[in-house]
Amino acid sequence: MTMPEDSPRIRILDPATINQIAAGEVVERPASVVKELVENAIDAGAASVSIEITTSKDSITAVRVSDDGCGMSLQDAELAFVPHATSKIATIDDLHHIHTLGFRGEALATIAAVSRVTLVTKPRSSGAVAGTRIQIAGGTIQETTGTGSPDGTSILVEDLFFNTPARKKFQKSRNTELAHIHDIIEGICLSHPDIAFHLFLNGTELLVTDRTTRSLDTIARLFGSDVVHDLVFVEASLPFLTISGYISRPSLSRKDRARMLVSVNQRYITSAGINDAIRAGYGTLLPKDRFPVAFLSLTLDTTLVDVNVHPTKKQIRLSHEKEITDAIREAVQDALLSHDLIPSAESPALPPETLIRDIPPDNPVTYAFADNRPPAGVSECTHAGTVSTDQRLRQTELSTGSEPAYLVSSLLPEIEVIGEFGGIYILARTNTDELLLIDQHAAHERILYEQVSGQPRDKRLSQELISPVVLHPTPKDAAVLRDLLPALAEEGFILEGFGGDSFLVRAVPVILGRMEETAILDEIISDLVNEEASQSVTNRERITRIVACRGAVKAGTVCTREQCQRIVDQLRRMGNPFTCPHGRPTMIRFTRKELDAMFRRI
Ligand code: ADP
Ligand code: MG
């Protein structure tokens, strides 16, 4: 092989070019400039930071960040724009003990390389009147002068990407960029409640936080004081980790993770692993496609956190990630289950789209009275389901003991059933003078679910059917079912092939009772086959949920008052009596005050 005659010469790039290349990583968009400048202000010990954004009709034209932090001397101010110049670390060892947001010494150099920057700064302790003003364009210092300046630093960035047209062309719309800036500022405000932030857009104040020691004040400032009522406090302390913050009651959830804001050592970060751990702490308190609102602040031994993963430092690497995420999940779980989570009638428990399951067919409304006798003209409720209802209830009662209600230690108050409505809702009063509407099916489903999942895996009792049932699924369903046979067997369903695509069901979990209604089996199998397997839920969990749902007293089954009371008594013994395994609420509370308000009595 011959070398090309004019083989390209290797040369070392000039600093301006190097900085423009580096800027591709650190300064992706106007929001990155805001982030880097605000982080510098925080590192400078500012008590108050103001961010002013100027826009034209379709783009962001300038960003100014001013702080009352430590400021810089003339020498430091000039050095600050040199690549890899930093006051925050000195040696390689310092990389393992990062206590500042910055440490790479890249931001100012790269921002200056792709914009026009004006810096005005004065050291806090100098007592001098004059400060320093430096103007830089495309990385070259244009002018350094003395100037009148308050203590602290103000950096104005204009004409971003003026010398990198390709990057400029890829900027998103003005509003998209503003949304990014807003997100970043929110995260920073939450991780630093002790600093006052002011965000202005074209001279108008968009967002303000005050200095506070209570992060709840900052949350209220950013997201409105209504949100605060739906939050519970989380706290946990381990030798290498402390967790503190607020998470939403299940009555407040979202379709996305956008309001899960987490900081690690006061650095606002994004971590799928941590978000998953928070979500996992809710378990069946939320429907599977909903996410909580969470504002958590983690303090970790700095040796366990590597922030030097990406130039923007938004991602981090954690050592002992499993221990950390387990601790987060447990802290969330403990916080939730130590609170009264019964949603009040005032706040709809869930957004309407999640409330459309299980609407029963038209049912005659049945009135139930204390003596269980219907008023004249209303037929006695001899629903065909009564016998099997009793069996179903008994099935779950076997393992819940029978102490009187007031002896049970419960997350719920004592509850006395006063009636039922339409075979769907149980009406009850609490010993704290509240009215409860309880979803009978959801409540029984929760009871079954906790009983099935509470059984040790190898002791899931199976019972043989007196006459085996034959299932004839479609070929596609049969294929899915075949894959699920081992998982089903572990849960107590014994199925065998019965020629072609047919199956013979020989045994079912004991919890399903004597299985007079073999239709349940069809329903369970078709739920299993048709429900999309999701990564976050194991087959075992899916089977348990489906068995609970199909084995529970159906909506529309009119129960006697005594049966309703038995459901409620069992529910009071549950670890989580507040939601069904799908995350729907089991009950809604009306306080006396709320009812009075509805009737305008106050
Ligand atoms: P880093 O933050 O990684 O150190 P930067 O390029 O962002 O790197 O900043 C370089 C240096 O300039 C900082 O280490 C700090 O000493 C100084 N500096 C930057 N911004 C400020 C500010 N707002 N107040 C005081 N000093 C600052
Ligand atoms: Mg910095």
XYZ file of C-alpha atoms and ligand atoms in Angstrom:
630
model
C 0.000 0.000 0.000
C 1.335 3.445 -0.842
C 0.785 6.595 1.178
C -1.117 9.327 -0.622
C 1.443 11.819 -1.927
C 0.170 14.729 0.075
C -0.676 12.821 3.248
C -2.574 15.164 5.658
C -0.370 16.710 8.325
C -1.288 16.357 11.958
C -1.510 19.670 13.817
C -2.643 20.777 17.230
C -5.782 22.886 17.030
C -5.723 26.470 18.214
C -7.470 27.166 21.535
C -10.407 28.992 19.929
C -11.224 25.957 17.782
C -10.779 23.589 20.740
C -13.212 25.664 22.750
C -15.781 25.735 19.980
C -15.619 21.954 19.786
C -15.965 21.639 23.559
C -18.870 24.061 23.487
C -20.786 21.452 21.527
C -20.997 19.426 24.727
C -21.326 21.960 27.493
C -23.318 24.651 25.742
C -25.951 22.802 23.848
C -28.614 25.510 23.980
C -29.465 28.786 25.738
C -30.740 26.833 28.749
C -27.234 25.358 29.207
C -25.817 28.880 29.493
C -28.377 29.684 32.187
C -27.539 26.489 34.045
C -23.766 27.033 34.004
C -23.996 30.689 35.036
C -26.461 30.052 37.856
C -24.353 27.159 39.139
C -21.310 29.445 39.211
C -23.322 31.983 41.205
C -24.305 29.286 43.715
C -20.706 28.095 43.988
C -19.715 31.725 44.647
C -21.850 31.625 47.810
C -24.610 33.931 46.571
C -27.641 34.588 48.765
C -29.609 35.983 45.883
C -29.397 35.253 42.149
C -31.283 36.967 39.382
C -31.683 35.635 35.863
C -32.823 37.959 33.106
C -33.794 36.538 29.722
C -34.285 38.757 26.693
C -36.019 37.426 23.605
C -36.992 38.560 20.153
C -40.136 37.264 18.507
C -38.586 33.890 17.787
C -35.405 33.411 19.739
C -33.509 34.122 22.922
C -31.196 37.056 22.337
C -29.538 37.542 25.722
C -29.083 35.962 29.141
C -27.820 37.846 32.178
C -27.125 36.198 35.539
C -26.250 38.433 38.492
C -25.275 37.341 41.971
C -24.144 38.768 45.292
C -21.510 36.070 45.742
C -17.780 36.309 46.376
C -16.925 38.143 43.116
C -13.529 38.054 41.398
C -10.356 40.123 41.360
C -9.120 41.498 38.023
C -6.597 38.644 37.670
C -9.124 35.946 38.447
C -11.693 37.495 36.142
C -9.302 37.233 33.208
C -8.261 33.728 34.150
C -11.864 32.568 34.484
C -12.236 32.485 30.685
C -9.182 30.298 30.136
C -10.074 26.635 29.473
C -9.631 24.353 32.501
C -9.175 27.298 34.838
C -11.035 26.691 38.053
C -10.863 27.717 41.689
C -12.838 24.665 42.778
C -10.385 21.775 42.587
C -6.635 21.616 42.573
C -5.572 17.967 42.394
C -6.895 14.696 41.067
C -7.809 13.639 44.625
C -10.262 16.511 44.866
C -12.319 14.814 42.139
C -13.508 12.305 44.732
C -14.755 14.959 47.099
C -16.699 17.399 44.975
C -18.727 19.847 47.062
C -19.279 22.456 44.371
C -21.503 22.328 41.301
C -18.638 23.230 38.962
C -15.109 21.813 38.894
C -14.213 21.278 35.242
C -13.278 24.891 34.486
C -14.935 24.666 31.100
C -18.143 26.628 31.197
C -16.984 30.227 30.931
C -14.330 29.382 28.329
C -16.789 27.549 26.111
C -19.635 30.044 26.531
C -17.252 32.867 25.644
C -16.045 30.913 22.594
C -19.478 30.917 20.979
C -20.985 34.277 22.054
C -20.302 37.840 23.181
C -19.825 38.018 26.935
C -19.684 41.026 29.247
C -18.508 40.305 32.792
C -18.753 42.807 35.634
C -17.385 41.689 38.998
C -16.080 42.927 42.319
C -14.709 40.808 45.175
C -17.006 40.902 48.190
C -14.331 41.482 50.791
C -12.306 44.099 48.898
C -13.961 47.234 50.256
C -13.030 48.834 46.916
C -15.526 50.910 44.996
C -14.434 49.914 41.529
C -14.755 46.490 40.013
C -13.677 44.936 36.733
C -15.443 44.830 33.409
C -14.303 42.424 30.679
C -15.743 42.098 27.189
C -15.051 38.958 25.148
C -16.270 37.979 21.696
C -15.779 34.523 20.203
C -13.237 33.743 22.920
C -11.026 36.814 22.414
C -10.830 39.496 25.085
C -11.878 42.816 23.496
C -11.544 45.138 26.438
C -10.788 45.129 30.179
C -11.688 48.241 32.171
C -12.402 49.349 35.698
C -16.024 50.097 36.463
C -18.388 50.893 39.295
C -19.903 47.621 40.510
C -21.774 46.198 43.458
C -20.178 43.233 45.262
C -20.643 40.054 43.307
C -20.715 39.114 39.658
C -22.918 39.770 36.690
C -22.418 37.983 33.385
C -24.244 39.001 30.222
C -24.240 36.576 27.285
C -25.417 37.864 23.890
C -25.463 36.585 20.318
C -25.139 32.957 21.337
C -23.736 30.783 18.527
C -23.097 33.859 16.335
C -19.909 32.208 15.048
C -21.264 28.628 14.862
C -24.123 28.938 12.338
C -24.788 25.181 12.246
C -25.489 25.096 15.982
C -27.564 28.251 15.761
C -29.755 26.713 13.069
C -30.625 23.789 15.336
C -32.048 25.934 18.091
C -35.667 25.112 18.862
C -38.417 27.682 19.040
C -38.286 30.500 21.579
C -40.944 28.855 23.704
C -39.228 25.473 23.746
C -36.021 27.133 24.907
C -37.905 29.096 27.562
C -39.522 25.887 28.799
C -36.075 24.304 29.168
C -34.840 27.309 31.120
C -37.884 27.157 33.352
C -37.309 23.456 34.090
C -33.683 24.034 34.967
C -34.464 26.957 37.250
C -37.175 24.954 39.037
C -34.751 22.136 39.745
C -32.088 24.543 40.970
C -34.551 26.468 43.192
C -35.664 23.228 44.834
C -32.150 22.030 45.497
C -31.219 25.431 47.006
C -34.122 26.732 49.075
C -31.594 28.819 51.027
C -31.001 31.081 48.014
C -33.482 33.627 46.641
C -33.996 33.341 42.876
C -35.641 35.813 40.509
C -36.331 34.945 36.895
C -37.303 37.756 34.515
C -38.435 37.528 30.909
C -38.080 40.798 28.996
C -38.290 42.708 32.262
C -41.324 40.858 33.615
C -40.897 38.696 36.706
C -41.692 35.039 35.862
C -40.673 33.250 39.007
C -39.472 34.247 42.473
C -38.397 32.252 45.474
C -37.450 33.645 48.874
C -34.580 32.465 51.037
C -36.015 29.870 53.356
C -35.057 26.917 55.465
C -38.351 25.186 54.627
C -38.305 23.512 51.241
C -42.085 23.356 51.412
C -42.173 27.157 50.990
C -40.163 26.833 47.795
C -42.437 24.076 46.523
C -45.489 26.240 47.211
C -43.873 29.185 45.446
C -43.067 27.140 42.352
C -46.097 24.887 42.045
C -48.832 26.645 44.022
C -49.947 26.177 47.599
C -52.643 23.666 46.601
C -49.989 21.083 45.818
C -48.706 21.256 49.374
C -51.904 19.687 50.765
C -51.282 16.624 48.647
C -47.737 16.002 49.836
C -46.337 13.861 52.600
C -42.934 14.245 54.215
C -40.258 11.627 53.549
C -37.234 11.178 55.708
C -34.689 8.431 56.146
C -31.204 8.293 57.434
C -28.607 5.617 56.748
C -24.912 5.669 57.484
C -23.992 6.801 53.970
C -27.216 8.414 52.857
C -29.927 10.768 54.058
C -33.173 11.237 52.216
C -35.544 14.080 52.817
C -38.304 15.760 50.885
C -41.923 15.502 49.900
C -43.889 13.084 47.752
C -47.478 13.181 46.599
C -50.339 11.273 48.103
C -51.692 8.799 45.549
C -54.534 11.252 44.927
C -52.042 13.444 43.069
C -50.342 11.739 40.155
C -49.270 12.449 36.597
C -49.001 10.743 33.241
C -45.260 11.460 33.127
C -42.211 11.789 35.343
C -41.909 15.513 34.777
C -42.562 16.404 38.401
C -40.122 13.964 39.928
C -37.353 16.349 40.901
C -34.376 14.907 42.662
C -31.160 16.441 43.868
C -28.063 14.623 45.029
C -25.781 16.674 47.265
C -27.686 19.784 46.193
C -27.144 19.062 42.511
C -30.353 18.744 40.544
C -29.977 15.575 38.462
C -31.927 13.153 36.323
C -31.681 9.489 37.191
C -33.969 6.826 35.788
C -32.856 4.464 38.562
C -33.860 6.871 41.333
C -37.161 7.733 39.618
C -37.956 4.033 39.297
C -37.198 3.518 42.985
C -39.578 6.318 43.981
C -42.284 4.891 41.734
C -41.684 1.408 43.141
C -42.305 2.747 46.649
C -45.899 3.438 45.617
C -46.449 -0.171 44.506
C -50.147 -0.626 43.914
C -51.029 2.770 45.358
C -50.913 4.145 41.827
C -52.262 2.759 38.562
C -49.449 1.300 36.513
C -49.334 4.128 33.978
C -49.252 6.947 36.534
C -46.302 8.651 38.205
C -46.092 10.507 41.485
C -44.972 14.033 42.150
C -41.799 13.969 44.206
C -39.296 16.498 45.471
C -36.463 14.597 47.067
C -33.136 15.705 48.264
C -30.461 13.079 48.841
C -27.254 13.623 50.709
C -24.662 11.016 49.903
C -21.103 10.419 50.877
C -19.250 12.257 48.054
C -17.045 9.236 47.425
C -20.145 7.296 46.316
C -21.167 9.787 43.645
C -19.376 10.284 40.351
C -20.616 13.486 38.755
C -17.884 13.482 36.166
C -19.902 11.392 33.700
C -20.928 14.063 31.251
C -19.821 17.684 30.779
C -23.289 18.955 31.783
C -23.120 16.912 35.030
C -26.842 16.205 34.909
C -26.222 12.485 34.974
C -24.413 10.858 37.815
C -23.007 7.446 38.549
C -23.677 5.940 41.968
C -21.665 3.268 43.710
C -23.880 0.952 45.762
C -26.769 1.939 43.536
C -28.847 -1.052 44.638
C -28.595 -0.147 48.358
C -29.381 3.462 47.584
C -32.431 2.751 45.425
C -33.700 0.144 47.923
C -33.448 2.737 50.683
C -35.343 5.272 48.584
C -38.108 2.786 47.790
C -38.495 1.868 51.448
C -38.483 5.481 52.603
C -41.240 6.307 50.109
C -43.259 3.258 51.121
C -42.925 4.012 54.842
C -43.857 7.647 54.369
C -46.982 6.751 52.403
C -48.238 4.031 54.665
C -47.750 6.051 57.804
C -50.255 8.606 56.547
C -54.002 8.587 56.197
C -54.363 8.293 52.449
C -58.132 8.264 52.106
C -58.868 10.783 49.385
C -61.338 13.444 50.340
C -64.420 14.171 48.275
C -63.014 17.581 47.477
C -60.103 16.353 45.443
C -61.114 13.841 42.812
C -59.008 10.857 43.690
C -57.756 10.230 40.205
C -58.104 11.935 36.864
C -61.230 10.784 35.025
C -59.406 8.671 32.462
C -58.417 6.190 35.117
C -61.882 5.802 36.512
C -63.573 4.056 33.647
C -62.868 0.450 34.518
C -65.390 -1.810 36.117
C -68.507 0.205 35.391
C -71.192 -2.403 35.945
C -74.160 -3.017 33.732
C -77.365 -1.161 34.568
C -78.389 -2.267 38.004
C -81.566 -1.567 39.823
C -80.695 0.668 42.732
C -81.137 -1.189 45.991
C -81.732 0.555 49.254
C -80.252 -0.952 52.326
C -81.336 0.036 55.766
C -80.105 -0.668 59.210
C -82.478 -3.591 59.636
C -81.686 -4.792 56.152
C -85.307 -4.681 55.046
C -86.001 -2.711 51.900
C -88.730 -0.080 51.900
C -92.164 -1.090 50.650
C -92.292 -1.521 46.916
C -88.624 -2.444 46.596
C -88.039 -6.124 46.110
C -86.044 -8.067 48.683
C -82.501 -8.442 47.493
C -82.213 -12.120 46.782
C -79.453 -11.633 44.295
C -78.306 -14.857 42.733
C -74.816 -13.992 43.906
C -75.592 -14.054 47.616
C -74.564 -17.637 48.250
C -71.407 -17.434 46.189
C -70.733 -13.970 47.636
C -70.757 -15.499 51.056
C -68.334 -18.172 49.913
C -66.069 -15.606 48.376
C -66.036 -13.537 51.532
C -65.468 -16.545 53.743
C -62.521 -17.547 51.593
C -60.679 -14.368 52.474
C -61.831 -14.370 56.074
C -60.116 -17.662 56.829
C -56.773 -16.001 57.219
C -57.713 -12.655 58.723
C -58.762 -13.711 62.196
C -61.805 -12.367 63.950
C -60.872 -9.912 66.701
C -63.454 -7.204 67.217
C -62.912 -4.194 64.939
C -61.645 -1.895 67.685
C -58.822 -4.284 68.559
C -57.378 -4.339 65.063
C -54.456 -2.018 64.572
C -55.360 -0.357 61.329
C -54.455 2.535 59.087
C -58.189 3.215 58.919
C -60.462 4.509 61.668
C -63.226 2.252 62.965
C -65.907 1.927 60.331
C -69.572 1.074 60.668
C -71.513 0.185 57.545
C -74.825 2.000 57.184
C -75.943 0.852 53.773
C -75.037 0.111 50.221
C -75.799 1.629 46.874
C -76.396 -0.162 43.593
C -74.327 -3.205 44.479
C -71.267 -1.055 43.956
C -70.738 1.280 46.875
C -70.790 0.644 50.581
C -71.907 3.605 52.685
C -70.246 3.809 56.063
C -69.513 6.133 58.933
C -66.273 6.354 60.849
C -65.848 6.821 64.578
C -64.344 10.182 63.618
C -67.668 11.394 62.246
C -66.953 11.121 58.567
C -68.975 9.573 55.788
C -67.174 7.012 53.635
C -68.109 5.710 50.220
C -66.320 2.427 49.719
C -65.977 0.641 46.415
C -67.033 -2.870 47.338
C -65.236 -4.636 44.495
C -62.029 -2.597 44.863
C -62.008 -3.258 48.605
C -62.432 -7.004 48.261
C -59.876 -7.061 45.466
C -57.346 -5.449 47.802
C -58.092 -8.062 50.464
C -57.585 -10.944 48.066
C -54.473 -9.388 46.633
C -52.759 -8.991 49.992
C -53.726 -12.483 51.016
C -52.432 -14.094 47.853
C -49.205 -12.121 47.778
C -48.708 -12.706 51.504
C -48.525 -16.445 51.014
C -45.016 -17.805 50.723
C -44.262 -18.805 47.191
C -43.937 -22.537 47.832
C -47.085 -22.610 49.930
C -49.530 -21.205 47.453
C -52.218 -23.716 48.018
C -53.761 -25.369 45.066
C -56.973 -27.299 45.048
C -58.057 -29.895 42.559
C -61.268 -29.260 40.675
C -63.906 -31.949 41.111
C -64.496 -31.870 37.392
C -61.599 -30.458 35.382
C -62.466 -27.611 33.033
C -61.489 -27.565 29.359
C -60.342 -24.270 27.849
C -60.359 -23.612 24.106
C -58.324 -20.477 23.537
C -57.586 -19.084 20.079
C -54.300 -20.318 18.589
C -52.617 -17.002 19.380
C -53.826 -17.015 22.990
C -52.848 -20.665 23.286
C -49.276 -19.792 22.353
C -49.084 -17.107 25.031
C -50.720 -19.406 27.555
C -48.225 -22.161 26.874
C -45.408 -19.778 27.803
C -47.165 -18.872 31.012
C -47.798 -22.451 32.209
C -44.793 -22.604 34.557
C -45.629 -19.227 36.112
C -49.255 -20.280 36.494
C -48.247 -23.559 38.111
C -46.238 -21.668 40.728
C -49.366 -19.741 41.626
C -51.468 -22.872 41.947
C -53.032 -23.229 38.498
C -52.407 -26.701 37.134
C -53.098 -26.771 33.399
C -52.169 -29.448 30.885
C -52.322 -29.658 27.113
C -55.493 -31.341 25.955
C -54.849 -31.863 22.282
C -54.376 -29.072 19.729
C -54.824 -25.680 21.338
C -57.022 -26.917 24.160
C -56.052 -27.082 27.833
C -57.358 -28.989 30.788
C -57.482 -27.095 34.077
C -56.984 -29.565 36.915
C -56.419 -27.316 39.894
C -56.721 -23.669 40.892
C -55.478 -21.574 43.832
C -57.473 -22.303 46.971
C -58.217 -18.637 47.356
C -60.563 -18.828 44.386
C -62.876 -21.048 46.376
C -64.696 -24.046 45.053
C -65.013 -22.600 41.580
C -68.694 -23.148 40.942
C -68.408 -20.448 38.346
C -65.879 -21.806 35.903
C -66.399 -18.666 33.840
C -63.913 -16.998 36.208
C -61.252 -19.247 34.785
C -61.922 -18.089 31.252
C -61.792 -14.510 32.465
C -58.498 -14.986 34.277
C -56.867 -16.645 31.316
C -58.120 -14.088 28.863
C -56.970 -11.210 31.123
C -53.562 -12.789 31.363
C -53.177 -13.402 27.688
C -54.535 -10.050 26.606
C -52.840 -7.820 29.094
C -49.561 -6.638 27.749
C -46.658 -7.979 29.697
C -44.849 -4.983 31.083
C -41.255 -4.883 32.165
C -41.934 -3.388 35.542
C -44.415 -6.044 36.663
C -43.427 -9.688 37.070
C -45.635 -12.516 35.797
C -46.249 -13.496 39.383
C -47.480 -10.020 40.252
C -49.695 -9.950 37.159
C -51.257 -13.301 37.982
C -51.826 -12.230 41.581
C -53.549 -9.024 40.488
C -55.746 -10.808 38.002
C -56.724 -13.528 40.472
C -57.586 -10.813 43.012
C -59.652 -8.913 40.486
C -61.539 -11.895 39.155
C -61.910 -13.624 42.488
C -63.334 -10.560 44.246
C -67.012 -9.876 44.693
C -68.147 -8.329 41.435
C -69.401 -4.782 41.148
C -73.154 -5.030 40.873
C -73.430 -7.858 43.392
C -75.769 -6.601 46.055
C -74.381 -7.564 49.454
C -76.228 -7.551 52.736
C -75.191 -5.062 55.364
C -73.552 -7.855 57.303
C -71.539 -8.893 54.241
C -70.515 -5.284 53.625
C -69.384 -5.001 57.240
C -67.292 -8.146 56.813
C -65.579 -6.674 53.760
C -64.832 -3.471 55.664
C -63.551 -5.337 58.712
C -61.190 -7.312 56.525
C -60.064 -4.214 54.676
C -59.092 -2.574 57.968
C -56.508 -5.309 58.476
C -54.724 -4.653 55.202
C -51.247 -3.180 54.901
C -52.543 -0.774 52.281
C -56.311 -0.408 52.601
C -56.411 2.718 50.446
C -56.220 1.445 46.873
C -57.036 -1.659 44.886
C -54.082 -3.497 43.293
C -54.588 -1.416 40.138
C -54.153 1.784 42.095
C -57.790 2.897 42.147
C -59.027 4.230 45.482
C -61.020 1.849 47.653
C -62.787 4.686 49.438
C -63.551 8.378 49.400
C -64.170 10.429 52.502
C -66.687 13.216 53.086
C -66.003 15.163 56.236
C -68.829 16.853 58.026
C -67.363 20.196 57.015
C -67.305 19.253 53.341
C -70.905 18.094 53.447
C -71.946 21.251 55.267
C -70.227 23.313 52.607
C -71.987 21.388 49.839
C -75.319 22.180 51.470
C -74.227 25.779 52.105
C -74.718 25.348 55.815
C -71.628 27.443 56.396
P -15.963 25.814 37.086
O -17.259 26.330 37.567
O -16.023 24.406 36.624
O -14.833 26.086 38.013
P -16.282 27.869 35.083
O -15.709 28.047 33.715
O -17.737 27.808 35.177
O -15.603 26.613 35.736
O -15.767 29.061 35.971
C -14.352 29.255 36.094
C -14.022 29.970 37.403
O -14.503 31.316 37.368
C -14.663 29.375 38.615
O -13.883 28.303 39.136
C -14.725 30.555 39.573
O -13.528 30.692 40.257
C -14.874 31.732 38.644
N -16.280 32.181 38.559
C -17.157 31.897 37.577
N -18.341 32.472 37.815
C -18.240 33.115 39.005
C -19.138 33.907 39.794
N -20.417 34.117 39.424
N -18.667 34.429 40.942
C -17.390 34.231 41.326
N -16.518 33.485 40.627
C -16.909 32.939 39.467
Mg -18.980 26.526 36.440
